[in-house]
Coordinates of C-alpha atoms in Angstrom, one line a residue:
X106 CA -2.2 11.2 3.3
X107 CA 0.2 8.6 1.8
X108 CA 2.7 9.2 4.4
X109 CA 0.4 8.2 7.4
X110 CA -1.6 5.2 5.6
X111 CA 1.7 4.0 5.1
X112 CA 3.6 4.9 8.3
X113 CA 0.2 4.0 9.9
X114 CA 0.1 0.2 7.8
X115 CA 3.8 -0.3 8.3
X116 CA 3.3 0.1 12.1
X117 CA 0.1 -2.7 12.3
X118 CA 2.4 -5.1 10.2
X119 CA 5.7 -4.7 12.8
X120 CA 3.3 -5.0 15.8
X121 CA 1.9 -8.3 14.6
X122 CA 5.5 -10.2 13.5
X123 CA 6.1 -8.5 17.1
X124 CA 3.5 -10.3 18.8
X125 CA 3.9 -13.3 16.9
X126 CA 7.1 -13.7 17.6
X127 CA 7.1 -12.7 21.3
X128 CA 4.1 -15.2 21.3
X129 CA 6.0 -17.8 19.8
X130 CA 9.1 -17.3 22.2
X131 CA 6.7 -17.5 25.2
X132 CA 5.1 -19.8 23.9
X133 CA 1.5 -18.0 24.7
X134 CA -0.7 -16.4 22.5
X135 CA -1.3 -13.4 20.5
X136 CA -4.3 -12.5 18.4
X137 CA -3.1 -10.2 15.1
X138 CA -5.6 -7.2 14.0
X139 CA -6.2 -9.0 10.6
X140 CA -6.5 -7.4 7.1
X141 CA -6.0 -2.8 8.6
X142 CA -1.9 -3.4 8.0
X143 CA -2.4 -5.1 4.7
X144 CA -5.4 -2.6 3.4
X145 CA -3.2 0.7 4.9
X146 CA -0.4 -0.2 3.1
X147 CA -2.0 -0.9 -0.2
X148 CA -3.4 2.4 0.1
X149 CA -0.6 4.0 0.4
X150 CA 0.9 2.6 -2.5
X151 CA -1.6 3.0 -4.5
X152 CA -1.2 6.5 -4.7
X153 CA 2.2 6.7 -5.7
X154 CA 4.9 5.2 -9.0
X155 CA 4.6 2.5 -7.9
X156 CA 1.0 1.8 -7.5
X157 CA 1.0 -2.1 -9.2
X158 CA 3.4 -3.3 -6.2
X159 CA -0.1 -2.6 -3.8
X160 CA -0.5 -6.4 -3.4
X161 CA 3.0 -6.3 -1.3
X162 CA 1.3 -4.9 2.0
X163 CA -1.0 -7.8 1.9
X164 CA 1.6 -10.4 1.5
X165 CA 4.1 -9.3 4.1
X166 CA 1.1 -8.7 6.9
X167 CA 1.2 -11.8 8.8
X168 CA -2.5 -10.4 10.4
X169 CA -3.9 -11.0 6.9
X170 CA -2.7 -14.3 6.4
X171 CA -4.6 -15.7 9.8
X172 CA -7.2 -13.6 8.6
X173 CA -7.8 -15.6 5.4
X174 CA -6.9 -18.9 7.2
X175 CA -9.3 -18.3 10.0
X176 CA -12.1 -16.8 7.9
X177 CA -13.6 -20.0 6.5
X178 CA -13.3 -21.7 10.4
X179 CA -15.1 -18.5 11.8
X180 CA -17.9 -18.8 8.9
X181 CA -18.6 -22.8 9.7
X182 CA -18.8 -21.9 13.5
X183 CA -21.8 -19.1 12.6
X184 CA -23.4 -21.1 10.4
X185 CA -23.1 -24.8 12.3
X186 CA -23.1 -23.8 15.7
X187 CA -25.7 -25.4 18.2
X188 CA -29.0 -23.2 18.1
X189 CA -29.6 -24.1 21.6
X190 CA -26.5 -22.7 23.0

């Protein structure tokens, strides 16, 4: 179980550096899966020694950061968008 949370988070976090990085090379863009890499690998730290390092998954996921930066933009756009669109 710890093996594939972690083999399963570590695989979400390389594929969004990947993209982002590919994107930024290309200069298109690339939408990370936000928050699964970070939450996978805390999980599977958590269940092992070394279970008080389970905030390093979140800080090394680039997906979460865009997560948190884009979660207060996405909550204005529900909340202030038109009602007659």
């Amino acid at each position: 179980m710890v093996l594939i949370t972690g083999i399963l988070g570590m695989s979400i976090i390389i594929g969004n550096w990947k993209g982002v990085i590919r994107a930024r090379r290309t200069e298109s863009s690339f939408s990370c899966i936000p928050f699964l890499g970070g939450i996978f690998t805390a999980l599977s730290v958590a269940f092992t020694q070394f279970r008080v390092f389970f905030w390093v998954g979140f800080i090394v996921d680039i997906g979460t950061w865009s997560g948190l930066i884009g979660l207060p933009y996405l909550i204005k756009e529900i909340l202030f968008r038109n009602k007659d669109e």
